[in-house]
Amino acid sequence: MGRGWLNTGGRTLSLEDFRGRVVILDFWTFCCINCLHVLDELRDLEQRFGDVLTIVGVHSPKFVHEADPDALAAAVERYEVHHPVLDDPDLVTWQAYTARAWPTLVVVDPEGYVVAQLAGEGHAASIEALVAELVAEHRAKGTLREGDGPYVPPTPQPSTLRFPAKAIALPDGNLLVADAGHHSLAELAPDAETLVRRIGSGRRGLLDGGPDDARFAEPNGLCLVPDELRATLGYDVVVADTANHVLRGVRLDDGTVTTVAGTGEQFMVGAPDNLVGELAGEAFVPGSKVPSRDVKLSSPWDVTWVPELAAFVVAMAGNHTLWAFDGKEGSVELFAGTMNEGLQDGPLLDAWFAQPSGLAVERGAVWVADAETSALRRVDAAARTVSTAVGQGLFDFGHRDGPARPGALPAPAGCRDAARRLGAGRRHLRRRAPPLRPRRRSPRWRRGHHPGDGARGAERRLRARGR
């Protein structure tokens, strides 16, 4: 079988344990931003259909580090995964269900048949409609089993910090920490141990207000506002509130939190409703400034002040770009990147990034930790160009039986398009779901293979069968 289960209280599960329930298998990996988006999409489904629906995360690692069981356990805790997770380090279950993209969702009906398979994110509405239909159908047939699922929450361990993401020094010598796991900010004394106060209630959500009422969702990035702007802006710190898809402003004297950019909804590439308010219905134009509260953002992961631009630069991990936020004007613009995922240098709006997650500024350059390409990128603010300082844009698909030959990073834009077409409609496959207790065998997955190749291949096969 796979290496084991998480969130089951030590119990080993099989499909027989889910008979009579609607099951969604979520093939994911914890360093994939699209997979993290799907985790958020599934939360509402878990709450609405919790008595008849079981979600099972099948963790299918892409990188060597993701196959580490301790790292997986930490990720399950950090991202608050509230359903059973099968650890599938050899990708045996991934192969059994012919998954080819991160993430892939497979819907299994209460009688054990696969009825739909969708690749990519943004399928929440379609899956919700499908689950509601399956529940009604099998309740009428008498094949639906209602009640609690197999999820067993782990015992919480109290701690001052839980998955701290970034720390900055405050003017008084204290430290402010983005306490992502506690959905709050923690102010520490200069000894970096003594908790002075907490800003945020600690409950996941999006709510402005005082330090005891405000809510964050996995805040990751922090940036101190320059002295000369604090009085004008009315806040002292900018926070990249990642899972809320917004930027927040925090006033240090009383801990008041205000949303300064974003709507709380995720920017979806190609969607017609990324602009709201007076701009609703208009097309989003890269490089054009728009009011900061009238545009959706996508998983802002870090934020830093760039004096040469007189603006804050935001690592927008969710759509592989960098944005500029002008707090004085109350505007944002797409500053660098095309929203294609990959590694390509050149002029700002022609460059490709892949999940930019960390930022630093030095002498007119913005340094970007470009996570999915394992590269360090340099943005020259004056020349308005992007170059790669470290890394070659190679994926390392090594696994436990030894490192693999890295494959050159392909152009995943085509992968995303194929995934959208593949999952655009409901695919009634009506085939028995393979077991969740896979036989041990050597993985047939070709390392260096990108999921887009499989998505395109699956699409060709569907066309050949007339689907």
CSV table of N, CA and C in Angstrom, one decimal, residues 124-274:
chain,number,residue,atom,x,y,z
A,124,ALA,N,-15.0,24.7,-8.7
A,124,ALA,CA,-15.8,24.5,-7.5
A,124,ALA,C,-17.3,24.5,-7.8
A,125,ALA,N,-17.8,25.4,-8.7
A,125,ALA,CA,-19.2,25.5,-9.0
A,125,ALA,C,-19.7,24.2,-9.7
A,126,SER,N,-18.9,23.7,-10.6
A,126,SER,CA,-19.3,22.5,-11.4
A,126,SER,C,-19.3,21.3,-10.4
A,127,ILE,N,-18.3,21.2,-9.6
A,127,ILE,CA,-18.3,20.0,-8.6
A,127,ILE,C,-19.4,20.1,-7.6
A,128,GLU,N,-19.7,21.3,-7.2
A,128,GLU,CA,-20.8,21.5,-6.2
A,128,GLU,C,-22.1,21.0,-6.9
A,129,ALA,N,-22.4,21.4,-8.1
A,129,ALA,CA,-23.6,20.9,-8.8
A,129,ALA,C,-23.6,19.4,-9.0
A,130,LEU,N,-22.5,18.8,-9.3
A,130,LEU,CA,-22.4,17.4,-9.5
A,130,LEU,C,-22.6,16.7,-8.2
A,131,VAL,N,-22.0,17.1,-7.1
A,131,VAL,CA,-22.2,16.5,-5.8
A,131,VAL,C,-23.7,16.5,-5.4
A,132,ALA,N,-24.3,17.7,-5.6
A,132,ALA,CA,-25.7,17.8,-5.2
A,132,ALA,C,-26.6,16.9,-6.0
A,133,GLU,N,-26.2,16.7,-7.3
A,133,GLU,CA,-27.0,15.8,-8.2
A,133,GLU,C,-26.8,14.3,-7.7
A,134,LEU,N,-25.5,14.0,-7.4
A,134,LEU,CA,-25.3,12.6,-6.9
A,134,LEU,C,-26.0,12.3,-5.6
A,135,VAL,N,-26.0,13.3,-4.7
A,135,VAL,CA,-26.6,13.1,-3.4
A,135,VAL,C,-28.1,12.8,-3.6
A,136,ALA,N,-28.7,13.7,-4.5
A,136,ALA,CA,-30.2,13.5,-4.7
A,136,ALA,C,-30.5,12.1,-5.3
A,137,GLU,N,-29.6,11.8,-6.3
A,137,GLU,CA,-29.9,10.5,-7.1
A,137,GLU,C,-29.7,9.3,-6.1
A,138,HIS,N,-28.7,9.3,-5.3
A,138,HIS,CA,-28.4,8.1,-4.5
A,138,HIS,C,-29.2,8.1,-3.2
A,139,ARG,N,-29.7,9.2,-2.8
A,139,ARG,CA,-30.6,9.2,-1.7
A,139,ARG,C,-31.9,8.6,-2.1
A,140,ALA,N,-32.4,8.9,-3.4
A,140,ALA,CA,-33.6,8.3,-3.9
A,140,ALA,C,-33.4,6.8,-4.1
A,141,LYS,N,-32.2,6.4,-4.5
A,141,LYS,CA,-32.0,5.0,-4.7
A,141,LYS,C,-31.8,4.2,-3.4
A,142,GLY,N,-31.5,4.9,-2.4
A,142,GLY,CA,-31.2,4.2,-1.1
A,142,GLY,C,-29.8,3.8,-1.0
A,143,THR,N,-28.9,4.3,-1.8
A,143,THR,CA,-27.5,3.9,-1.8
A,143,THR,C,-26.6,4.9,-1.1
A,144,LEU,N,-27.2,5.9,-0.5
A,144,LEU,CA,-26.4,7.0,0.1
A,144,LEU,C,-26.3,6.8,1.6
A,145,ARG,N,-25.1,6.8,2.1
A,145,ARG,CA,-24.9,6.6,3.6
A,145,ARG,C,-24.5,8.0,4.2
A,146,GLU,N,-25.3,8.4,5.1
A,146,GLU,CA,-25.1,9.7,5.8
A,146,GLU,C,-24.5,9.5,7.2
A,147,GLY,N,-23.8,10.5,7.6
A,147,GLY,CA,-23.1,10.5,8.9
A,147,GLY,C,-21.8,11.1,8.8
A,148,ASP,N,-21.0,10.9,9.9
A,148,ASP,CA,-19.6,11.4,9.9
A,148,ASP,C,-18.7,10.6,9.0
A,149,GLY,N,-17.7,11.3,8.5
A,149,GLY,CA,-16.7,10.7,7.7
A,149,GLY,C,-15.5,10.2,8.5
A,150,PRO,N,-14.5,9.7,7.9
A,150,PRO,CA,-13.4,9.1,8.6
A,150,PRO,C,-12.3,10.1,9.1
A,151,TYR,N,-12.5,11.4,8.9
A,151,TYR,CA,-11.5,12.4,9.3
A,151,TYR,C,-11.4,12.4,10.8
A,152,VAL,N,-10.1,12.3,11.3
A,152,VAL,CA,-9.8,12.4,12.7
A,152,VAL,C,-8.8,13.6,12.9
A,153,PRO,N,-9.2,14.7,13.5
A,153,PRO,CA,-8.3,15.8,13.6
A,153,PRO,C,-7.1,15.5,14.5
A,154,PRO,N,-5.9,16.0,14.2
A,154,PRO,CA,-4.8,15.7,15.0
A,154,PRO,C,-4.9,16.6,16.3
A,155,THR,N,-4.2,16.2,17.3
A,155,THR,CA,-4.2,16.9,18.6
A,155,THR,C,-3.4,18.2,18.4
A,156,PRO,N,-4.1,19.3,18.7
A,156,PRO,CA,-3.3,20.6,18.5
A,156,PRO,C,-2.2,20.8,19.5
A,157,GLN,N,-1.1,21.3,19.1
A,157,GLN,CA,0.0,21.6,20.0
A,157,GLN,C,0.1,23.1,20.2
A,158,PRO,N,0.0,23.6,21.4
A,158,PRO,CA,0.1,25.0,21.6
A,158,PRO,C,1.5,25.5,21.4
A,159,SER,N,1.6,26.7,20.8
A,159,SER,CA,2.9,27.3,20.5
A,159,SER,C,2.7,28.8,20.3
A,160,THR,N,3.7,29.6,20.5
A,160,THR,CA,3.6,31.0,20.3
A,160,THR,C,3.5,31.3,18.8
A,161,LEU,N,4.3,30.6,18.0
A,161,LEU,CA,4.2,30.8,16.6
A,161,LEU,C,3.9,29.5,15.9
A,162,ARG,N,3.2,29.6,14.8
A,162,ARG,CA,2.8,28.4,14.0
A,162,ARG,C,3.1,28.7,12.5
A,163,PHE,N,4.1,28.1,12.0
A,163,PHE,CA,4.5,28.3,10.6
A,163,PHE,C,4.7,29.8,10.3
A,164,PRO,N,5.6,30.5,11.1
A,164,PRO,CA,5.9,31.9,10.8
A,164,PRO,C,6.5,32.0,9.4
A,165,ALA,N,6.1,33.0,8.7
A,165,ALA,CA,6.5,33.2,7.3
A,165,ALA,C,7.5,34.3,7.1
A,166,LYS,N,7.4,35.4,7.8
A,166,LYS,CA,8.4,36.5,7.6
A,166,LYS,C,8.4,37.3,8.9
A,167,ALA,N,9.5,38.0,9.1
A,167,ALA,CA,9.6,38.9,10.3
A,167,ALA,C,10.3,40.1,9.8
A,168,ILE,N,9.8,41.3,10.4
A,168,ILE,CA,10.5,42.6,10.1
A,168,ILE,C,10.7,43.3,11.5
A,169,ALA,N,11.8,44.1,11.5
A,169,ALA,CA,12.1,44.9,12.7
A,169,ALA,C,11.2,46.2,12.7
A,170,LEU,N,10.7,46.5,13.8
A,170,LEU,CA,9.8,47.7,14.0
A,170,LEU,C,10.7,48.8,14.5
A,171,PRO,N,10.2,50.0,14.4
A,171,PRO,CA,11.0,51.2,14.8
A,171,PRO,C,11.4,51.1,16.3
A,172,ASP,N,10.6,50.5,17.1
A,172,ASP,CA,10.9,50.5,18.6
A,172,ASP,C,11.8,49.3,18.9
A,173,GLY,N,12.3,48.5,18.0
A,173,GLY,CA,13.2,47.4,18.3
A,173,GLY,C,12.5,46.1,18.4
A,174,ASN,N,11.2,46.1,18.5
A,174,ASN,CA,10.4,44.8,18.5
A,174,ASN,C,10.4,44.2,17.1
A,175,LEU,N,9.9,43.0,17.0
A,175,LEU,CA,9.8,42.2,15.8
A,175,LEU,C,8.3,42.0,15.5
A,176,LEU,N,7.9,42.1,14.2
A,176,LEU,CA,6.6,41.7,13.8
A,176,LEU,C,6.7,40.5,12.9
A,177,VAL,N,5.9,39.5,13.2
A,177,VAL,CA,6.0,38.2,12.5
A,177,VAL,C,4.7,37.9,11.9
A,178,ALA,N,4.8,37.5,10.6
A,178,ALA,CA,3.6,37.0,9.9
A,178,ALA,C,3.4,35.5,10.4
A,179,ASP,N,2.4,35.3,11.3
A,179,ASP,CA,2.2,34.0,11.9
A,179,ASP,C,1.1,33.3,11.1
A,180,ALA,N,1.6,32.7,10.0
A,180,ALA,CA,0.6,32.2,9.0
A,180,ALA,C,-0.3,31.1,9.6
A,181,GLY,N,0.3,30.2,10.4
A,181,GLY,CA,-0.5,29.2,11.0
A,181,GLY,C,-1.6,29.6,12.0
A,182,HIS,N,-1.3,30.8,12.6
A,182,HIS,CA,-2.3,31.3,13.6
A,182,HIS,C,-3.2,32.4,12.9
A,183,HIS,N,-3.0,32.6,11.6
A,183,HIS,CA,-3.9,33.6,10.9
A,183,HIS,C,-3.8,35.0,11.6
A,184,SER,N,-2.6,35.4,12.0
A,184,SER,CA,-2.5,36.6,12.7
A,184,SER,C,-1.1,37.1,12.6
A,185,LEU,N,-0.8,38.3,13.2
A,185,LEU,CA,0.5,38.8,13.3
A,185,LEU,C,0.9,38.8,14.8
A,186,ALA,N,2.2,38.4,15.0
A,186,ALA,CA,2.7,38.3,16.4
A,186,ALA,C,3.8,39.4,16.6
A,187,GLU,N,3.6,40.2,17.6
A,187,GLU,CA,4.7,41.2,17.9
A,187,GLU,C,5.5,40.6,19.0
A,188,LEU,N,6.8,40.5,18.8
A,188,LEU,CA,7.7,39.9,19.8
A,188,LEU,C,8.7,41.0,20.3
A,189,ALA,N,9.2,40.8,21.5
A,189,ALA,CA,10.2,41.6,22.1
A,189,ALA,C,11.5,41.4,21.3
A,190,PRO,N,12.5,42.3,21.6
A,190,PRO,CA,13.8,42.1,20.8
A,190,PRO,C,14.5,40.8,21.1
A,191,ASP,N,14.1,40.0,22.1
A,191,ASP,CA,14.7,38.7,22.4
A,191,ASP,C,14.1,37.7,21.4
A,192,ALA,N,13.1,38.1,20.6
A,192,ALA,CA,12.5,37.2,19.6
A,192,ALA,C,11.8,36.0,20.2
A,193,GLU,N,11.5,36.1,21.5
A,193,GLU,CA,10.8,35.0,22.2
A,193,GLU,C,9.5,35.5,22.9
A,194,THR,N,9.6,36.6,23.6
A,194,THR,CA,8.5,37.1,24.4
A,194,THR,C,7.5,37.7,23.5
A,195,LEU,N,6.2,37.2,23.7
A,195,LEU,CA,5.1,37.7,22.9
A,195,LEU,C,4.6,39.0,23.6
A,196,VAL,N,4.6,40.1,22.8
A,196,VAL,CA,4.2,41.4,23.3
A,196,VAL,C,2.7,41.6,23.1
A,197,ARG,N,2.2,41.2,21.9
A,197,ARG,CA,0.8,41.3,21.6
A,197,ARG,C,0.6,40.5,20.3
A,198,ARG,N,-0.7,40.3,20.0
A,198,ARG,CA,-1.1,39.6,18.8
A,198,ARG,C,-2.1,40.5,18.1
A,199,ILE,N,-1.9,40.7,16.8
A,199,ILE,CA,-2.9,41.4,15.9
A,199,ILE,C,-3.6,40.5,15.1
A,200,GLY,N,-4.9,40.4,15.3
A,200,GLY,CA,-5.7,39.4,14.6
A,200,GLY,C,-6.3,38.4,15.6
A,201,SER,N,-7.5,38.0,15.4
A,201,SER,CA,-8.2,37.1,16.3
A,201,SER,C,-7.7,35.7,16.3
A,202,GLY,N,-7.0,35.3,15.3
A,202,GLY,CA,-6.5,33.9,15.1
A,202,GLY,C,-7.5,33.1,14.4
A,203,ARG,N,-8.7,33.6,14.0
A,203,ARG,CA,-9.6,32.9,13.2
A,203,ARG,C,-9.5,33.2,11.7
A,204,ARG,N,-9.5,32.1,10.9
A,204,ARG,CA,-9.3,32.3,9.5
A,204,ARG,C,-10.5,33.2,8.9
A,205,GLY,N,-10.2,34.2,8.2
A,205,GLY,CA,-11.3,35.0,7.6
A,205,GLY,C,-10.8,36.3,7.1
A,206,LEU,N,-11.7,37.1,6.6
A,206,LEU,CA,-11.3,38.4,6.1
A,206,LEU,C,-12.2,39.4,6.8
A,207,LEU,N,-11.7,40.1,7.8
A,207,LEU,CA,-12.5,41.1,8.5
A,207,LEU,C,-11.5,42.2,9.0
A,208,ASP,N,-11.9,43.4,8.7
A,208,ASP,CA,-11.1,44.6,9.2
A,208,ASP,C,-11.5,44.9,10.6
A,209,GLY,N,-10.7,45.7,11.3
A,209,GLY,CA,-11.1,46.1,12.6
A,209,GLY,C,-9.9,46.2,13.6
A,210,GLY,N,-10.2,46.2,14.9
A,210,GLY,CA,-9.1,46.2,15.9
A,210,GLY,C,-8.4,44.9,16.0
A,211,PRO,N,-7.3,44.9,16.8
A,211,PRO,CA,-6.5,43.7,16.9
A,211,PRO,C,-7.2,42.4,17.4
A,212,ASP,N,-8.2,42.6,18.2
A,212,ASP,CA,-8.9,41.4,18.7
A,212,ASP,C,-10.0,40.9,17.8
A,213,ASP,N,-10.4,41.7,16.8
A,213,ASP,CA,-11.5,41.4,15.9
A,213,ASP,C,-11.1,41.0,14.5
A,214,ALA,N,-10.0,41.7,14.0
A,214,ALA,CA,-9.6,41.5,12.6
A,214,ALA,C,-9.2,40.0,12.4
A,215,ARG,N,-9.4,39.6,11.1
A,215,ARG,CA,-9.1,38.3,10.7
A,215,ARG,C,-8.2,38.3,9.5
A,216,PHE,N,-7.3,37.3,9.5
A,216,PHE,CA,-6.4,37.1,8.3
A,216,PHE,C,-6.6,35.6,7.9
A,217,ALA,N,-6.0,35.3,6.7
A,217,ALA,CA,-6.0,33.9,6.3
A,217,ALA,C,-4.6,33.7,5.7
A,218,GLU,N,-3.7,33.0,6.5
A,218,GLU,CA,-2.4,32.7,6.1
A,218,GLU,C,-1.6,33.8,5.6
A,219,PRO,N,-1.4,34.9,6.4
A,219,PRO,CA,-0.5,36.0,6.0
A,219,PRO,C,0.9,35.5,5.9
A,220,ASN,N,1.6,35.9,4.8
A,220,ASN,CA,2.9,35.5,4.6
A,220,ASN,C,3.9,36.6,4.5
A,221,GLY,N,3.6,37.7,3.9
A,221,GLY,CA,4.5,38.8,3.6
A,221,GLY,C,4.3,40.0,4.5
A,222,LEU,N,5.3,40.7,4.8
A,222,LEU,CA,5.3,42.0,5.6
A,222,LEU,C,6.2,43.0,5.0
A,223,CYS,N,5.8,44.3,5.1
A,223,CYS,CA,6.8,45.3,4.7
A,223,CYS,C,6.4,46.6,5.5
A,224,LEU,N,7.5,47.2,6.0
A,224,LEU,CA,7.3,48.4,6.8
A,224,LEU,C,7.1,49.6,5.8
A,225,VAL,N,6.2,50.4,6.1
A,225,VAL,CA,5.9,51.6,5.3
A,225,VAL,C,7.0,52.6,5.5
A,226,PRO,N,7.6,53.3,4.5
A,226,PRO,CA,8.6,54.3,4.7
A,226,PRO,C,8.1,55.4,5.7
A,227,ASP,N,9.0,56.0,6.4
A,227,ASP,CA,8.6,57.0,7.4
A,227,ASP,C,7.8,58.1,6.8
A,228,GLU,N,8.2,58.6,5.6
A,228,GLU,CA,7.6,59.7,5.0
A,228,GLU,C,6.2,59.5,4.5
A,229,LEU,N,5.8,58.2,4.5
A,229,LEU,CA,4.5,57.9,3.9
A,229,LEU,C,3.5,57.5,5.0
A,230,ARG,N,3.9,57.2,6.2
A,230,ARG,CA,3.0,56.6,7.2
A,230,ARG,C,1.9,57.6,7.6
A,231,ALA,N,2.1,58.8,7.8
A,231,ALA,CA,1.0,59.8,8.1
A,231,ALA,C,0.1,59.9,6.9
A,232,THR,N,0.6,59.9,5.7
A,232,THR,CA,-0.3,60.0,4.6
A,232,THR,C,-1.2,58.8,4.4
A,233,LEU,N,-0.6,57.6,4.5
A,233,LEU,CA,-1.3,56.4,4.3
A,233,LEU,C,-2.2,56.0,5.4
A,234,GLY,N,-1.8,56.4,6.6
A,234,GLY,CA,-2.6,56.0,7.8
A,234,GLY,C,-2.4,54.6,8.3
A,235,TYR,N,-1.3,54.0,7.8
A,235,TYR,CA,-0.9,52.7,8.4
A,235,TYR,C,0.6,52.5,8.3
A,236,ASP,N,1.2,51.6,9.1
A,236,ASP,CA,2.6,51.5,9.2
A,236,ASP,C,3.2,50.2,8.6
A,237,VAL,N,2.4,49.2,8.3
A,237,VAL,CA,2.9,47.9,7.8
A,237,VAL,C,1.9,47.5,6.7
A,238,VAL,N,2.4,47.0,5.6
A,238,VAL,CA,1.6,46.3,4.6
A,238,VAL,C,1.8,44.8,4.7
A,239,VAL,N,0.7,44.1,4.7
A,239,VAL,CA,0.7,42.6,4.9
A,239,VAL,C,0.1,42.0,3.6
A,240,ALA,N,0.9,41.0,3.1
A,240,ALA,CA,0.4,40.1,2.0
A,240,ALA,C,-0.5,39.0,2.7
A,241,ASP,N,-1.8,39.2,2.6
A,241,ASP,CA,-2.7,38.3,3.3
A,241,ASP,C,-3.1,37.2,2.2
A,242,THR,N,-2.3,36.2,2.2
A,242,THR,CA,-2.2,35.3,1.0
A,242,THR,C,-3.5,34.6,0.6
A,243,ALA,N,-4.1,33.8,1.6
A,243,ALA,CA,-5.3,33.1,1.2
A,243,ALA,C,-6.5,33.9,1.1
A,244,ASN,N,-6.4,35.2,1.6
A,244,ASN,CA,-7.6,36.1,1.3
A,244,ASN,C,-7.5,36.8,0.0
A,245,HIS,N,-6.3,36.7,-0.6
A,245,HIS,CA,-6.1,37.4,-1.9
A,245,HIS,C,-6.2,38.9,-1.8
A,246,VAL,N,-5.6,39.5,-0.7
A,246,VAL,CA,-5.7,40.9,-0.4
A,246,VAL,C,-4.4,41.4,0.2
A,247,LEU,N,-4.2,42.7,0.2
A,247,LEU,CA,-3.2,43.4,1.0
A,247,LEU,C,-3.9,44.1,2.1
A,248,ARG,N,-3.3,44.1,3.3
A,248,ARG,CA,-3.8,44.7,4.5
A,248,ARG,C,-2.9,45.8,4.9
A,249,GLY,N,-3.4,46.9,5.5
A,249,GLY,CA,-2.6,47.9,6.1
A,249,GLY,C,-2.8,47.8,7.6
A,250,VAL,N,-1.8,47.9,8.4
A,250,VAL,CA,-1.8,47.7,9.9
A,250,VAL,C,-1.3,49.0,10.5
A,251,ARG,N,-2.1,49.6,11.4
A,251,ARG,CA,-1.6,50.7,12.2
A,251,ARG,C,-1.0,50.2,13.5
A,252,LEU,N,0.2,50.5,13.8
A,252,LEU,CA,0.9,49.9,14.9
A,252,LEU,C,0.5,50.5,16.3
A,253,ASP,N,0.0,51.7,16.3
A,253,ASP,CA,-0.3,52.3,17.6
A,253,ASP,C,-1.5,51.7,18.3
A,254,ASP,N,-2.5,51.2,17.5
A,254,ASP,CA,-3.6,50.6,18.1
A,254,ASP,C,-4.0,49.2,17.4
A,255,GLY,N,-3.2,48.8,16.5
A,255,GLY,CA,-3.4,47.5,15.9
A,255,GLY,C,-4.5,47.4,14.9
A,256,THR,N,-5.0,48.5,14.4
A,256,THR,CA,-6.2,48.5,13.5
A,256,THR,C,-5.7,47.9,12.2
A,257,VAL,N,-6.6,47.1,11.6
A,257,VAL,CA,-6.3,46.4,10.3
A,257,VAL,C,-7.3,46.9,9.3
A,258,THR,N,-6.8,47.3,8.1
A,258,THR,CA,-7.7,47.7,7.0
A,258,THR,C,-7.2,47.1,5.7
A,259,THR,N,-8.2,46.7,4.9
A,259,THR,CA,-7.9,46.1,3.6
A,259,THR,C,-7.6,47.2,2.6
A,260,VAL,N,-6.4,47.2,2.0
A,260,VAL,CA,-6.0,48.3,1.1
A,260,VAL,C,-5.9,47.9,-0.4
A,261,ALA,N,-6.0,46.7,-0.7
A,261,ALA,CA,-5.9,46.2,-2.1
A,261,ALA,C,-6.6,44.9,-2.2
A,262,GLY,N,-7.3,44.6,-3.3
A,262,GLY,CA,-8.0,43.4,-3.5
A,262,GLY,C,-9.4,43.4,-3.0
A,263,THR,N,-10.2,42.4,-3.5
A,263,THR,CA,-11.6,42.3,-3.1
A,263,THR,C,-11.9,41.1,-2.2
A,264,GLY,N,-10.9,40.2,-2.0
A,264,GLY,CA,-11.2,39.0,-1.2
A,264,GLY,C,-11.5,37.8,-2.1
A,265,GLU,N,-11.6,38.1,-3.4
A,265,GLU,CA,-11.8,37.0,-4.4
A,265,GLU,C,-10.6,36.8,-5.2
A,266,GLN,N,-10.4,35.6,-5.8
A,266,GLN,CA,-9.1,35.3,-6.5
A,266,GLN,C,-9.2,35.8,-8.0
A,267,PHE,N,-8.2,36.4,-8.4
A,267,PHE,CA,-8.0,36.8,-9.8
A,267,PHE,C,-7.9,35.5,-10.6
A,268,MET,N,-8.8,35.2,-11.6
A,268,MET,CA,-8.7,34.1,-12.4
A,268,MET,C,-8.3,34.5,-13.8
A,269,VAL,N,-7.2,33.9,-14.3
A,269,VAL,CA,-6.7,34.3,-15.6
A,269,VAL,C,-7.7,34.0,-16.7
A,270,GLY,N,-8.0,35.1,-17.5
A,270,GLY,CA,-8.9,35.0,-18.6
A,270,GLY,C,-10.4,35.3,-18.2
A,271,ALA,N,-10.7,35.4,-16.9
A,271,ALA,CA,-12.0,35.6,-16.5
A,271,ALA,C,-12.5,37.0,-16.8
A,272,PRO,N,-13.8,37.2,-17.1
A,272,PRO,CA,-14.3,38.5,-17.4
A,272,PRO,C,-14.6,39.4,-16.2
A,273,ASP,N,-14.5,38.9,-15.0
A,273,ASP,CA,-15.0,39.6,-13.8
A,273,ASP,C,-13.8,39.9,-12.9
A,274,ASN,N,-12.6,40.1,-13.4
A,274,ASN,CA,-11.5,40.4,-12.4
A,274,ASN,C,-11.5,41.8,-12.0
